[in-house]
Amino acid sequence: MLNKVVIFGVGLIGGSFARSLRKAGAVRQIVGVGRSAASMARALELGIVDAIGLTAPPAATPLAAHATPLAAHAAAAPLAASG
């Protein structure tokens, strides 16, 4: 079991990934990272993630997944690189 997973983008793909990890009991904490505070708050409210952030996770995070549309990867890259 992983202690923490960080998912960039918790829409359809990232949210489904998060829910699957939780259902499988594969992770203790799921952190959602995104550009929209409103979307991140909604993911937290729905129980898709345990915590939210608008910046990159610490370098010690065991798994970080990009679940953003291809066109958004360029915008998400600086967030990932800053950790």
Tab-separated table of C-alpha atoms in Angstrom:
chain	number	residue	atom	x	y	z
A	1	MET	CA	0.000	0.000	0.000
A	2	LEU	CA	1.234	3.487	-0.854
A	3	ASN	CA	1.113	6.196	1.783
A	4	LYS	CA	0.307	8.985	-0.670
A	5	VAL	CA	-0.622	9.430	-4.314
A	6	VAL	CA	-0.820	12.848	-5.966
A	7	ILE	CA	-3.051	13.208	-9.013
A	8	PHE	CA	-2.768	16.216	-11.298
A	9	GLY	CA	-6.302	16.723	-12.592
A	10	VAL	CA	-9.202	15.009	-10.836
A	11	GLY	CA	-11.794	15.163	-13.577
A	12	LEU	CA	-13.162	12.059	-15.272
A	13	ILE	CA	-9.835	10.260	-15.693
A	14	GLY	CA	-8.086	11.404	-12.516
A	15	GLY	CA	-11.233	11.066	-10.419
A	16	SER	CA	-11.831	7.553	-11.708
A	17	PHE	CA	-8.218	6.646	-10.987
A	18	ALA	CA	-8.518	8.037	-7.445
A	19	ARG	CA	-11.746	6.151	-6.767
A	20	SER	CA	-10.257	2.916	-8.103
A	21	LEU	CA	-7.185	3.275	-5.896
A	22	ARG	CA	-9.401	3.885	-2.883
A	23	LYS	CA	-11.723	0.971	-3.675
A	24	ALA	CA	-8.728	-1.362	-4.052
A	25	GLY	CA	-7.289	-0.174	-0.736
A	26	ALA	CA	-4.049	0.677	-2.539
A	27	VAL	CA	-3.375	4.077	-0.954
A	28	ARG	CA	-3.747	5.817	2.400
A	29	GLN	CA	-3.997	9.408	1.141
A	30	ILE	CA	-4.946	10.892	-2.225
A	31	VAL	CA	-3.993	14.487	-2.974
A	32	GLY	CA	-5.535	16.297	-5.936
A	33	VAL	CA	-3.603	19.078	-7.657
A	34	GLY	CA	-5.182	21.392	-10.184
A	35	ARG	CA	-5.490	24.893	-11.526
A	36	SER	CA	-9.055	25.486	-10.351
A	37	ALA	CA	-9.641	25.900	-6.633
A	38	ALA	CA	-13.378	25.318	-7.222
A	39	SER	CA	-12.776	21.967	-8.964
A	40	MET	CA	-10.354	20.868	-6.264
A	41	ALA	CA	-12.831	21.831	-3.526
A	42	ARG	CA	-15.556	19.829	-5.288
A	43	ALA	CA	-13.284	16.759	-5.514
A	44	LEU	CA	-12.618	17.089	-1.787
A	45	GLU	CA	-16.330	17.502	-1.042
A	46	LEU	CA	-17.187	14.366	-3.051
A	47	GLY	CA	-14.518	12.338	-1.248
A	48	ILE	CA	-12.495	11.766	-4.419
A	49	VAL	CA	-9.398	13.206	-2.729
A	50	ASP	CA	-8.347	13.597	0.891
A	51	ALA	CA	-6.452	16.850	0.393
A	52	ILE	CA	-6.043	19.448	-2.336
A	53	GLY	CA	-3.229	21.611	-3.596
A	54	LEU	CA	-2.601	24.158	-6.296
A	55	THR	CA	1.149	23.502	-6.397
A	56	ALA	CA	3.382	20.500	-6.879
A	57	PRO	CA	3.729	17.784	-4.257
A	58	PRO	CA	6.917	17.276	-2.280
A	59	ALA	CA	9.618	15.304	-4.039
A	60	ALA	CA	9.147	12.448	-1.536
A	61	THR	CA	5.712	11.582	-2.951
A	62	PRO	CA	5.880	7.922	-4.054
A	63	LEU	CA	3.501	8.305	-7.010
A	64	ALA	CA	2.336	11.346	-8.954
A	65	ALA	CA	-0.015	10.838	-11.917
A	66	HIS	CA	-0.900	13.342	-14.647
A	67	ALA	CA	-4.548	12.878	-15.580
A	68	THR	CA	-5.016	16.048	-17.585
A	69	PRO	CA	-6.012	16.422	-21.234
A	70	LEU	CA	-3.044	16.434	-23.600
A	71	ALA	CA	-3.496	20.141	-24.343
A	72	ALA	CA	-3.185	20.907	-20.619
A	73	HIS	CA	0.110	19.066	-20.114
A	74	ALA	CA	2.148	22.142	-21.027
A	75	ALA	CA	0.325	24.159	-18.363
A	76	ALA	CA	0.717	21.405	-15.748
A	77	ALA	CA	4.428	20.813	-16.376
A	78	PRO	CA	5.634	23.832	-14.340
A	79	LEU	CA	3.548	22.631	-11.366
A	80	ALA	CA	5.175	19.208	-11.493
A	81	ALA	CA	8.675	20.579	-11.998
A	82	SER	CA	8.490	22.962	-9.041
A	83	GLY	CA	8.313	20.081	-6.525
